[in-house]
Coordinates of C-alpha atoms and ligand atoms in Angstrom, one line a residue:
Chain A
X1 CA 1.9 6.0 13.3
X2 CA 5.5 7.1 13.7
X3 CA 8.3 7.1 11.3
X4 CA 9.9 3.9 12.7
X5 CA 6.9 1.6 12.2
X6 CA 7.7 -1.6 10.5
X7 CA 7.2 -1.8 6.7
X8 CA 8.5 1.7 5.8
X9 CA 10.2 1.9 2.4
X10 CA 9.6 -1.7 1.5
X11 CA 7.0 -1.0 -1.1
X12 CA 9.0 -0.2 -4.2
X13 CA 10.1 3.4 -4.0
X14 CA 13.8 2.5 -4.5
X15 CA 14.0 3.8 -8.1
X16 CA 15.1 7.3 -8.1
X17 CA 15.2 8.3 -11.9
X18 CA 13.5 11.6 -13.1
X19 CA 10.9 9.5 -14.6
X20 CA 7.6 10.8 -13.1
X21 CA 5.6 8.2 -11.0
X22 CA 2.5 8.6 -13.2
X23 CA 2.3 10.0 -16.7
X24 CA -1.2 10.4 -18.1
X25 CA -1.5 11.5 -21.7
X26 CA -4.6 12.5 -23.7
X27 CA -6.9 10.5 -21.6
X28 CA -10.6 10.3 -22.5
X29 CA -13.4 8.3 -21.0
X30 CA -16.9 8.3 -22.6
X31 CA -20.1 6.7 -21.2
X32 CA -23.4 5.9 -22.7
X33 CA -24.7 5.1 -26.3
X34 CA -22.3 6.6 -28.8
X35 CA -20.1 8.0 -26.1
X36 CA -22.8 10.6 -25.1
X37 CA -21.3 11.5 -21.9
X38 CA -17.6 12.6 -22.1
X39 CA -16.7 12.2 -18.4
X40 CA -12.9 13.0 -19.2
X41 CA -11.8 14.6 -22.4
X42 CA -8.1 14.7 -23.4
X43 CA -6.5 14.9 -20.0
X44 CA -2.7 14.9 -19.5
X45 CA -0.7 15.2 -16.4
X46 CA 2.3 14.0 -14.5
X47 CA 2.8 13.0 -10.9
X48 CA 6.1 13.0 -9.2
X49 CA 7.0 10.9 -6.3
X50 CA 6.3 12.6 -3.0
X51 CA 4.0 15.0 -4.8
X52 CA 0.8 16.1 -3.1
X53 CA -1.6 16.7 -6.0
X54 CA -5.1 17.8 -5.5
X55 CA -7.8 17.5 -8.0
X56 CA -10.7 19.9 -7.7
X57 CA -13.7 20.8 -9.8
X58 CA -17.4 21.0 -9.9
X59 CA -19.6 18.0 -9.3
X60 CA -19.7 15.7 -12.4
X61 CA -16.4 17.2 -13.9
X62 CA -14.6 13.8 -14.0
X63 CA -12.6 13.7 -10.8
X64 CA -13.8 10.3 -9.7
X65 CA -13.5 8.9 -13.3
X66 CA -9.9 10.2 -13.5
X67 CA -8.7 8.5 -10.4
X68 CA -10.5 5.3 -11.0
X69 CA -8.6 5.1 -14.4
X70 CA -5.2 6.0 -12.5
X71 CA -6.0 3.0 -10.2
X72 CA -6.6 0.7 -13.0
X73 CA -10.3 0.0 -11.8
X74 CA -11.7 1.1 -15.3
X75 CA -10.5 1.3 -18.9
X76 CA -10.1 4.7 -20.9
X77 CA -11.9 5.1 -24.2
X78 CA -8.6 6.4 -25.5
X79 CA -5.3 7.8 -24.1
X80 CA -2.3 6.4 -22.1
X81 CA -1.5 5.9 -18.4
X82 CA 1.9 4.7 -17.4
X83 CA 3.1 4.1 -13.8
X84 CA 6.6 3.7 -13.0
X85 CA 7.4 3.9 -16.6
X86 CA 5.2 0.9 -17.6
X87 CA 1.8 1.4 -19.4
X88 CA -1.2 0.0 -17.3
X89 CA -3.8 0.5 -20.1
X90 CA -5.2 -2.8 -21.2
X91 CA -3.0 -4.7 -18.8
X92 CA -4.6 -7.9 -17.3
X93 CA -5.3 -8.0 -13.5
X94 CA -2.6 -10.5 -12.9
X95 CA -0.1 -8.3 -14.6
X96 CA -1.0 -5.3 -12.4
X97 CA 0.6 -6.5 -9.2
X98 CA 3.2 -3.8 -9.2
X99 CA 0.6 -1.1 -9.4
X100 CA -1.6 -2.8 -6.6
X101 CA 1.4 -3.3 -4.3
X102 CA 2.1 0.3 -4.3
X103 CA -1.1 2.2 -4.6
X104 CA -4.2 2.3 -2.3
X105 CA -7.4 3.9 -2.8
X106 CA -10.1 5.5 -0.5
X107 CA -13.5 5.7 -2.4
X108 CA -16.0 8.6 -2.2
X109 CA -18.8 6.5 -0.8
X110 CA -17.4 4.5 2.1
X111 CA -20.4 2.5 2.8
X112 CA -20.6 1.0 -0.7
X113 CA -16.9 0.2 -0.7
X114 CA -16.8 -1.7 2.5
X115 CA -17.9 -5.3 2.6
X116 CA -20.9 -5.5 4.9
X117 CA -20.4 -9.1 5.8
X118 CA -16.8 -8.6 7.0
X119 CA -15.8 -7.4 10.4
X120 CA -13.9 -4.1 10.6
X121 CA -10.7 -6.0 11.6
X122 CA -10.7 -8.2 8.6
X123 CA -11.6 -5.3 6.2
X124 CA -8.7 -3.2 7.6
X125 CA -6.2 -6.1 7.5
X126 CA -7.3 -7.5 4.1
X127 CA -4.6 -5.5 2.0
X128 CA -2.1 -7.1 4.3
X129 CA -3.2 -10.6 3.2
X130 CA -3.2 -9.7 -0.6
X131 CA -0.8 -11.7 -2.7
X132 CA 0.9 -8.6 -4.1
X133 CA 1.8 -7.4 -0.6
X134 CA 2.5 -10.5 1.4
X135 CA 6.1 -10.9 0.5
X136 CA 6.9 -7.2 1.1
X137 CA 5.0 -7.2 4.4
X138 CA 6.4 -10.4 5.9
X139 CA 7.7 -8.8 8.9
X140 CA 4.4 -7.0 9.7
X141 CA 2.1 -8.3 12.4
X142 CA -1.4 -7.8 11.3
X143 CA -2.7 -7.5 14.6
X144 CA -0.4 -4.9 15.8
X145 CA -0.8 -3.1 12.5
X146 CA -4.6 -3.1 12.9
X147 CA -4.4 -1.5 16.4
X148 CA -1.9 1.1 15.0
X149 CA -4.1 2.3 12.2
X150 CA -7.3 2.2 14.1
X151 CA -5.8 4.4 16.7
X152 CA -4.3 6.7 14.1
X153 CA -7.8 7.5 12.7
X154 CA -9.3 7.7 16.3
X155 CA -11.4 4.6 16.1
X156 CA -11.7 2.5 19.3
X157 CA -9.8 -0.7 19.3
X158 CA -13.1 -2.7 19.9
X159 CA -14.2 -1.5 16.5
X160 CA -12.3 -4.4 15.0
X161 CA -14.9 -6.9 16.0
X162 CA -18.0 -4.8 14.8
X163 CA -19.4 -4.7 11.4
X164 CA -19.5 -1.5 8.9
X165 CA -23.2 -0.9 9.4
X166 CA -22.7 -0.5 13.2
X167 CA -20.8 2.8 12.7
X168 CA -21.5 6.4 11.9
X169 CA -20.8 7.9 8.6
X170 CA -17.6 9.5 9.6
X171 CA -16.6 6.4 11.4
X172 CA -17.0 4.4 8.2
X173 CA -14.9 7.0 6.3
X174 CA -12.2 6.4 8.8
X175 CA -12.4 2.6 8.5
X176 CA -11.8 3.1 4.7
X177 CA -8.7 5.3 5.4
X178 CA -7.3 2.9 8.0
X179 CA -7.6 0.1 5.4
X180 CA -5.9 2.1 2.8
X181 CA -3.0 3.0 5.2
X182 CA -2.6 -0.5 6.7
X183 CA -0.1 -1.8 4.2
X184 CA 1.9 1.3 4.3
X185 CA 1.4 2.3 0.5
X186 CA 3.8 4.4 -1.5
X187 CA 0.9 6.1 -3.1
X188 CA -2.5 7.1 -1.6
X189 CA -5.4 8.0 -3.9
X190 CA -8.3 9.3 -1.9
X191 CA -11.5 10.6 -3.3
X192 CA -13.1 13.1 -0.8
X193 CA -11.7 11.3 2.1
X194 CA -12.4 13.9 4.7
X195 CA -15.7 15.3 3.5
X196 CA -17.8 13.5 6.2
X197 CA -15.5 14.2 9.2
X198 CA -16.1 16.7 11.9
X199 CA -13.4 19.5 12.0
X200 CA -11.6 17.9 14.8
X201 CA -11.4 14.4 13.3
X202 CA -10.6 16.0 9.8
X203 CA -7.6 18.0 11.6
X204 CA -6.5 14.6 13.0
X205 CA -6.6 12.8 9.7
X206 CA -4.9 15.7 7.8
X207 CA -2.1 15.8 10.4
X208 CA -1.6 12.1 9.9
X209 CA -1.4 12.5 6.1
X210 CA 1.0 15.3 6.5
X211 CA 3.3 13.2 8.8
X212 CA 3.2 10.3 6.4
X213 CA 4.3 12.6 3.5
X214 CA 7.1 14.0 5.6
X215 CA 8.3 10.8 7.1
X216 CA 7.8 8.3 4.2
X217 CA 7.5 10.4 1.1
X218 CA 4.0 9.3 0.6
X219 CA 2.6 10.4 -2.8
X220 CA -0.8 11.7 -2.4
X221 CA -3.5 12.2 -5.1
X222 CA -6.3 13.8 -3.4
X223 CA -10.0 14.7 -4.6
X224 CA -11.5 17.4 -2.7
X225 CA -14.1 20.2 -3.0
X226 CA -12.9 21.8 0.2
X227 CA -10.5 24.5 -0.9
X228 CA -9.3 25.1 2.7
X229 CA -8.2 21.4 2.9
X230 CA -6.5 21.6 -0.5
X231 CA -4.5 24.7 0.5
X232 CA -3.5 23.0 3.7
X233 CA -2.4 19.7 2.4
X234 CA -1.3 19.8 -1.3
X235 CA 1.5 21.4 -3.2
X236 CA -0.1 21.3 -6.6
X237 CA -3.7 21.7 -8.0
X238 CA -5.6 20.6 -11.0
X239 CA -8.9 22.1 -11.7
X240 CA -11.2 19.9 -13.9
X241 CA -14.3 21.2 -15.7
X242 CA -16.4 19.1 -17.9
X243 CA -13.7 16.5 -18.2
X244 CA -10.9 19.0 -19.2
X245 CA -8.2 20.5 -17.3
X246 CA -9.1 24.2 -16.8
X247 CA -6.1 25.3 -14.7
X248 CA -3.0 23.7 -13.1
X249 CA -0.1 24.9 -11.1
X250 CA 1.4 25.0 -7.7
X251 CA -1.2 25.4 -4.9
X252 CA 0.2 28.7 -3.8
X253 CA 0.0 30.1 -7.3
X254 CA -3.5 28.8 -7.9
X255 CA -4.8 30.2 -4.7
X256 CA -3.0 33.6 -5.0
X257 CA -3.8 34.2 -8.7
X258 CA -6.6 31.9 -9.9
X259 CA -6.8 32.2 -13.6
X260 CA -9.9 30.3 -14.6
X261 CA -13.3 31.8 -13.9
X262 CA -14.5 28.6 -12.2
X263 CA -11.5 28.7 -9.8
X264 CA -12.2 32.2 -9.0
X265 CA -15.8 31.4 -8.3
X266 CA -14.7 28.5 -6.2
X267 CA -12.6 30.7 -4.1
X268 CA -15.3 33.4 -3.9
X269 CA -17.9 30.9 -2.6
X270 CA -16.1 29.4 0.2
X271 CA -18.6 29.8 3.0
X272 CA -17.8 31.9 6.0
X273 CA -19.5 31.8 9.5
X274 CA -22.3 34.3 9.2
X275 CA -24.1 35.6 12.3
Chain B
X1 CA -46.7 26.0 19.3
X2 CA -44.2 23.3 18.6
X3 CA -44.0 21.1 15.5
X4 CA -41.8 18.7 17.1
X5 CA -41.2 17.9 20.8
X6 CA -38.5 15.3 21.7
X7 CA -38.3 14.2 25.2
X8 CA -35.7 12.0 26.9
X9 CA -35.0 10.2 23.6
X10 CA -32.7 7.3 24.1
X11 CA -31.5 4.7 21.5
X12 CA -29.7 1.6 22.4
X13 CA -28.2 -0.9 19.9
X14 CA -27.8 -4.7 20.0
X15 CA -27.7 -7.3 22.8
X16 CA -24.9 -5.2 24.4
X17 CA -27.4 -2.3 24.5
X18 CA -24.8 0.3 23.6
X19 CA -26.2 3.6 24.2
X20 CA -26.0 5.8 20.9
X21 CA -28.4 8.5 21.9
X22 CA -28.6 9.3 25.6
X23 CA -31.8 10.9 27.0
X24 CA -31.8 14.0 24.7
X25 CA -34.8 16.7 24.7
X26 CA -35.5 19.4 22.3
X27 CA -38.2 21.4 20.7
X28 CA -38.7 22.7 17.1
X29 CA -41.3 25.3 16.1
X30 CA -42.9 25.6 12.8
X31 CA -40.6 27.2 10.1
X32 CA -37.7 26.9 12.8
X33 CA -34.3 25.8 11.2
X34 CA -32.4 23.8 13.9
X35 CA -28.7 22.8 13.3
X36 CA -27.1 19.8 14.9
X37 CA -23.4 19.8 15.1
X38 CA -21.0 17.4 17.0
X39 CA -18.5 14.8 17.1
X40 CA -18.4 12.0 14.5
X41 CA -20.3 9.1 16.3
X42 CA -22.0 11.4 18.7
X43 CA -25.5 10.4 17.6
X44 CA -26.7 12.9 15.1
X45 CA -27.6 10.5 12.5
X46 CA -29.3 8.1 14.9
X47 CA -31.4 11.0 16.2
X48 CA -32.6 11.8 12.7
X49 CA -33.2 8.2 11.8
X50 CA -35.4 7.9 15.2
X51 CA -37.5 11.0 14.1
X52 CA -38.1 9.3 10.8
X53 CA -38.7 5.8 12.1
X54 CA -36.0 4.3 10.1
X55 CA -33.8 2.8 12.8
X56 CA -32.9 -0.9 12.3
X57 CA -34.5 -3.6 14.2
X58 CA -31.6 -4.0 16.5
X59 CA -32.3 -0.6 18.0
X60 CA -34.3 0.1 21.1
X61 CA -36.0 3.4 21.4
X62 CA -37.4 5.0 24.5
X63 CA -38.8 8.4 25.4
X64 CA -41.1 10.4 23.3
X65 CA -41.1 12.1 19.9
X66 CA -44.2 14.2 19.2
X67 CA -44.8 15.5 15.6
X68 CA -47.7 17.9 15.3
X69 CA -49.1 16.4 18.4
X70 CA -48.7 12.9 17.4
X71 CA -46.6 10.3 19.3
X72 CA -44.2 8.6 17.0
X73 CA -42.4 6.3 19.4
X74 CA -44.0 2.9 19.4
X75 CA -46.1 3.7 16.3
X76 CA -46.4 0.7 13.8
X77 CA -44.2 1.0 10.7
X78 CA -47.1 1.4 8.4
X79 CA -48.3 4.4 10.1
X80 CA -44.9 6.2 10.2
X81 CA -44.4 5.4 6.5
X82 CA -47.4 7.4 5.7
X83 CA -46.2 10.3 7.7
X84 CA -43.0 10.0 5.9
X85 CA -44.5 10.7 2.7
X86 CA -46.7 13.6 4.0
X87 CA -45.2 15.4 6.9
X88 CA -41.5 14.7 7.0
X89 CA -38.7 13.8 4.6
X90 CA -34.9 13.2 4.9
X91 CA -31.8 13.7 2.9
X92 CA -29.5 10.9 3.9
X93 CA -25.8 11.2 4.6
X94 CA -24.7 8.3 2.3
X95 CA -26.6 8.8 -0.9
X96 CA -25.8 5.3 -2.4
X97 CA -27.5 3.5 0.5
X98 CA -30.7 5.4 0.1
X99 CA -31.0 5.0 -3.7
X100 CA -32.2 1.7 -5.2
X101 CA -29.4 0.6 -7.4
X102 CA -31.7 -1.3 -9.8
X103 CA -34.1 1.6 -10.7
X104 CA -33.5 4.8 -12.7
X105 CA -33.4 7.8 -10.3
X106 CA -36.0 9.8 -12.3
X107 CA -38.4 6.8 -11.5
X108 CA -37.4 6.9 -7.8
X109 CA -38.0 10.6 -7.6
X110 CA -41.4 10.0 -9.3
X111 CA -42.3 7.3 -6.8
X112 CA -42.0 9.5 -4.0
X113 CA -44.3 12.1 -5.7
X114 CA -46.9 9.7 -6.8
X115 CA -47.0 7.9 -3.4
X116 CA -47.9 11.3 -1.8
X117 CA -50.1 12.8 -4.4
X118 CA -51.8 9.5 -5.7
X119 CA -51.5 11.1 -9.2
X120 CA -51.0 9.1 -12.4
X121 CA -47.8 9.1 -14.5
X122 CA -48.0 12.0 -17.1
X123 CA -47.2 15.3 -15.4
X124 CA -45.0 13.4 -12.8
X125 CA -42.1 13.2 -15.3
X126 CA -42.2 16.8 -16.0
X127 CA -42.3 17.8 -12.3
X128 CA -39.3 15.4 -11.7
X129 CA -37.2 16.9 -14.4
X130 CA -38.0 20.4 -13.2
X131 CA -37.0 19.5 -9.6
X132 CA -33.8 18.0 -10.8
X133 CA -33.0 21.1 -12.6
X134 CA -33.7 23.2 -9.6
X135 CA -31.2 21.3 -7.4
X136 CA -28.6 22.4 -10.1
X137 CA -28.5 19.4 -12.3
X138 CA -28.5 21.1 -15.7
X139 CA -28.7 17.9 -17.6
X140 CA -31.6 16.7 -15.7
X141 CA -33.1 14.6 -18.5
X142 CA -30.0 12.5 -18.7
X143 CA -29.7 12.3 -14.9
X144 CA -33.3 11.1 -14.6
X145 CA -32.6 8.3 -17.0
X146 CA -29.5 7.1 -15.3
X147 CA -29.1 4.4 -12.7
X148 CA -27.3 5.6 -9.5
X149 CA -23.9 4.0 -10.3
X150 CA -23.9 6.1 -13.5
X151 CA -23.9 9.4 -11.5
X152 CA -21.2 11.2 -9.7
X153 CA -21.3 11.5 -6.0
X154 CA -22.7 15.1 -5.9
X155 CA -25.3 14.2 -8.6
X156 CA -26.5 11.3 -6.4
X157 CA -26.7 13.6 -3.4
X158 CA -28.7 16.1 -5.3
X159 CA -31.3 13.4 -6.5
X160 CA -31.9 12.6 -2.7
X161 CA -32.4 16.3 -2.2
X162 CA -35.0 16.4 -5.0
X163 CA -36.9 13.6 -3.5
X164 CA -36.8 15.2 -0.2
X165 CA -38.2 18.5 -1.3
X166 CA -40.5 17.4 -4.2
X167 CA -43.6 16.8 -1.7
X168 CA -43.2 20.1 0.2
X169 CA -43.2 18.3 3.6
X170 CA -43.6 20.2 6.9
X171 CA -40.3 18.9 8.2
X172 CA -37.1 18.4 6.2
X173 CA -34.2 16.5 7.9
X174 CA -31.0 17.1 6.1
X175 CA -28.1 14.8 7.2
X176 CA -25.0 16.3 5.7
X177 CA -26.8 17.3 2.5
X178 CA -23.9 19.0 0.9
X179 CA -20.8 17.1 1.8
X180 CA -20.2 15.9 -1.7
X181 CA -20.8 19.3 -3.3
X182 CA -18.3 22.0 -4.2
X183 CA -18.9 25.5 -2.7
X184 CA -20.5 26.8 -5.8
X185 CA -23.0 24.1 -6.2
X186 CA -23.5 24.1 -2.5
X187 CA -24.5 27.8 -2.5
X188 CA -27.1 26.9 -5.2
X189 CA -28.6 24.0 -3.2
X190 CA -28.7 26.0 0.0
X191 CA -30.5 28.7 -1.8
X192 CA -33.0 26.2 -3.2
X193 CA -33.5 24.7 0.4
X194 CA -34.2 28.2 1.7
X195 CA -36.7 28.9 -1.0
X196 CA -38.6 25.6 -0.5
X197 CA -38.6 25.9 3.3
X198 CA -39.9 29.5 3.1
X199 CA -42.5 28.8 0.4
X200 CA -43.9 25.8 2.2
X201 CA -43.6 27.2 5.7
X202 CA -41.5 24.0 6.5
X203 CA -39.2 23.5 9.4
X204 CA -35.7 21.9 9.0
X205 CA -33.3 19.9 11.1
X206 CA -30.0 20.4 9.5
X207 CA -27.0 18.1 10.4
X208 CA -23.6 19.4 9.3
X209 CA -20.0 19.5 10.3
X210 CA -19.5 22.7 8.4
X211 CA -20.0 25.4 10.9
X212 CA -20.1 28.1 8.4
X213 CA -22.9 26.4 6.5
X214 CA -24.9 25.8 9.8
X215 CA -24.6 29.5 10.5
X216 CA -26.0 30.4 7.1
X217 CA -28.9 27.9 7.3
X218 CA -30.0 27.8 10.9
X219 CA -31.2 30.1 13.6
X220 CA -30.5 27.7 16.4
X221 CA -28.1 24.9 17.1
X222 CA -27.6 21.8 19.3
X223 CA -24.1 20.5 20.0
X224 CA -23.9 16.7 20.6
X225 CA -21.1 14.7 22.3
X226 CA -21.3 11.0 23.2
X227 CA -25.0 10.7 22.6
X228 CA -25.9 13.8 24.8
X229 CA -26.7 17.4 24.0
X230 CA -24.0 19.3 25.6
X231 CA -25.0 22.9 24.6
X232 CA -28.0 24.4 22.7
X233 CA -28.8 28.0 21.7
X234 CA -29.1 30.6 19.0
X235 CA -26.4 30.3 16.4
X236 CA -25.1 33.9 17.0
X237 CA -24.6 33.2 20.8
X238 CA -23.2 29.8 20.4
X239 CA -20.6 30.6 17.7
X240 CA -19.4 33.8 19.4
X241 CA -19.6 32.8 23.1
X242 CA -19.6 29.1 23.3
X243 CA -20.0 27.9 26.9
X244 CA -19.0 24.2 26.9
X245 CA -15.4 23.4 26.4
X246 CA -16.2 21.0 23.6
X247 CA -18.1 23.6 21.6
X248 CA -15.3 26.1 22.3
X249 CA -12.8 23.6 20.8
X250 CA -15.1 22.8 17.8
X251 CA -15.4 26.5 17.0
X252 CA -11.6 27.1 17.5
X253 CA -10.7 24.3 15.2
X254 CA -13.1 25.1 12.4
X255 CA -10.7 27.6 10.7
X256 CA -8.3 25.6 8.8
X257 CA -7.6 28.7 6.6
X258 CA -6.0 30.5 9.6
X259 CA -3.3 27.8 10.0
X260 CA -0.2 28.1 7.8
X261 CA -0.3 25.4 5.1
X262 CA 1.5 22.3 6.2
X263 CA 1.6 23.3 9.9
X264 CA -0.1 20.9 12.5
X265 CA -3.9 21.6 12.7
X266 CA -5.3 21.9 16.2
X267 CA -7.8 19.4 17.2
X268 CA -10.6 19.5 19.8
X269 CA -8.2 17.6 22.3
X270 CA -5.9 20.7 22.4
X271 CA -8.8 22.6 24.0
X272 CA -10.7 20.0 25.8
X273 CA -9.3 16.8 27.3
X274 CA -11.5 14.3 25.9
X275 CA -11.8 12.2 29.1
X276 CA -13.7 15.2 30.8
X277 CA -16.7 14.4 28.8
X278 CA -17.0 10.8 29.8
Ligands
ATP1 N1 -20.8 4.5 -15.3 C1 -21.2 5.7 -15.8 N2 -22.1 5.7 -16.8 C2 -22.5 6.8 -17.4 N3 -22.1 8.1 -17.0 C3 -21.0 8.1 -16.0 C4 -20.6 6.8 -15.4 N4 -19.8 7.2 -14.4 C5 -19.7 8.6 -14.4 N5 -20.5 9.1 -15.4 C6 -20.8 10.5 -15.6 O1 -19.5 11.1 -15.9 C7 -19.4 12.5 -15.2 C8 -18.2 12.5 -14.4 O2 -18.5 11.7 -13.2 P1 -17.5 11.7 -12.0 O3 -18.0 10.7 -11.0 O4 -16.2 11.5 -12.5 O5 -17.7 13.2 -11.4 P2 -16.9 13.9 -10.1 O6 -16.1 14.9 -10.8 O7 -16.2 12.8 -9.3 O8 -18.2 14.4 -9.4 P3 -18.6 14.6 -7.8 O9 -17.8 15.7 -7.2 O10 -20.0 14.9 -7.8 O11 -18.3 13.2 -7.3 C9 -20.7 12.7 -14.7 O12 -21.6 13.5 -15.5 C10 -21.3 11.4 -14.5 O13 -22.8 11.3 -14.5
ATP2 N1 -26.9 0.0 13.5 C1 -26.0 0.2 14.5 N2 -25.6 -0.7 15.3 C2 -24.7 -0.5 16.4 N3 -24.3 0.8 16.5 C3 -24.7 1.9 15.8 C4 -25.5 1.6 14.8 N4 -25.6 2.8 14.0 C5 -25.0 3.7 14.7 N5 -24.3 3.1 15.8 C6 -23.4 3.7 16.8 O1 -24.0 4.8 17.4 C7 -23.2 6.0 17.6 C8 -24.0 7.2 16.9 O2 -23.8 7.1 15.5 P1 -24.4 8.1 14.4 O3 -24.4 7.6 13.1 O4 -25.6 8.8 15.1 O5 -23.2 9.2 14.7 P2 -23.2 10.7 14.0 O6 -23.1 11.7 14.9 O7 -24.0 10.8 12.8 O8 -21.6 10.7 13.4 P3 -20.9 11.1 12.0 O9 -20.8 12.6 12.0 O10 -19.8 10.3 11.8 O11 -21.9 10.8 10.9 C9 -21.9 5.6 17.0 O12 -21.0 5.3 18.0 C10 -22.1 4.3 16.1 O13 -21.1 3.4 16.1
MG3 MG1 -16.6 12.0 -7.5
MG4 MG1 -24.0 10.9 10.7

């Protein structure tokens, strides 16, 4: 996709106040009887427009839980989340249009997030037909957009007529990415979006995301356990551990001088080719 | 002696008979650890599912797969199902699809164990909890009592690993077994895999797009592209002196950390015009 595609800038990024795009305050989410599992425990953070924030942390540290809350797919046990200055906690679905129009999500497990009875073509263009986006995207030709995004993630055009189960794991992950990018969102929240991709396709998707950030000011909230990817793509990092923020800062700073023991262990454990 | 001999294995799908795996052949000795790397969509998972007899009905398989001297192609489902418990197991690429959403995961792991050993309930629970612990799930009791949707991505992936290893099979097929794990947990899981394979003298087919991980786990590698094996050999040779231009591109693009942050990352196409392969 290039900078002059249709649809650029229509999705509500006009406001230029100093108000952060997301403000998360003291967020807690517990699960189970008596809140036995504290998946998130008093997390506060801010996300600016155009920021490229990466969330890292060990398995089970609360990364997916956090972004599900930020996408208003789940409700916190306590705490506050505002998007564009408006609280989204406790809002009804029909009031969330302003969020749904701006934010797209790529889930961690692509297979369970793609409707098995829909063709890839209708899965990818579904966000274009959603009520929140239709008016903003009037000028967009869905078929042309479909071809563009499939090409951008290196899927063959004939993929559109096939069903999700007919694809490989990495191809399904790319279908999910194409779907999220189709409406040209202002914010992309992605949970391990490149973890199942071979190195070359991964490079292609990361280049695409970098281009979108540069050309459109896309805001990126990215969950990854791959520190090489994080260092390449993101400008700031949050390290979660057992539901709490263990460390945060600019990517350069966290990589050069990791403070938390967990961050140091993560950096030390990056596998190298060993012969 | 070979444990697994694959000859001219071909898999086609559907009425259009699209070729996903195109006449591949390879051998695996006992205790050997063979990596499979290659492009997304090149046929790695389909090859693994063919070995396990788990392809969907729309797939047409031809060629030969011999496991410990027994021909698997054409064997009825019931016969293959028995081998799956005893001789071979698999860690699936997408954990959610391999787990039953309506059953607590501890019970799912226990069923694999009981199916194999034919033992009764009592000690199974203890064994399951211990296995979950060994794959790095420190709160293994809670995990065992959870349904799949109550677990994180990495927790699910490790439950599958526990299921695949608990019966000590002769052949373990791992399809991207650590994609959802951070590097510290990954290191732990790979150590466990090594322990179990060594203790049981088991062989392993290890599919991964992480060349560093492959170099640590495997002695030999196959490189797949468009359903074919384009190059095969010992890890040390293949990663230092790759012969096929696709492999050269793959090795050259694997080092993201050598590219300045934000700069354009090289892709295989920079090294290898894609059309050449077709
Ligand atoms: N619906 C639920 N019910 C009970 N516990 C849950 C539920 N969802 C998540 N959890 C628990 O909350 C914790 C955080 O889970 P989460 O999915 O946010 O982890 P994560 O950081 O994304 O991990 P991974 O890297 O493995 O995907 C885990 O211990 C998980 O088991
Ligand atoms: N059930 C199916 N029906 C039709 N085509 C299929 C089916 N399963 C896989 N394919 C096709 O077969 C080819 C090989 O798929 P496979 O899953 O083996 O790829 P892979 O090498 O594992 O890729 P990845 O690294 O993305 O997981 C792909 O082009 C895929 O679209
Ligand atoms: Mg997660
Ligand atoms: Mg696969």
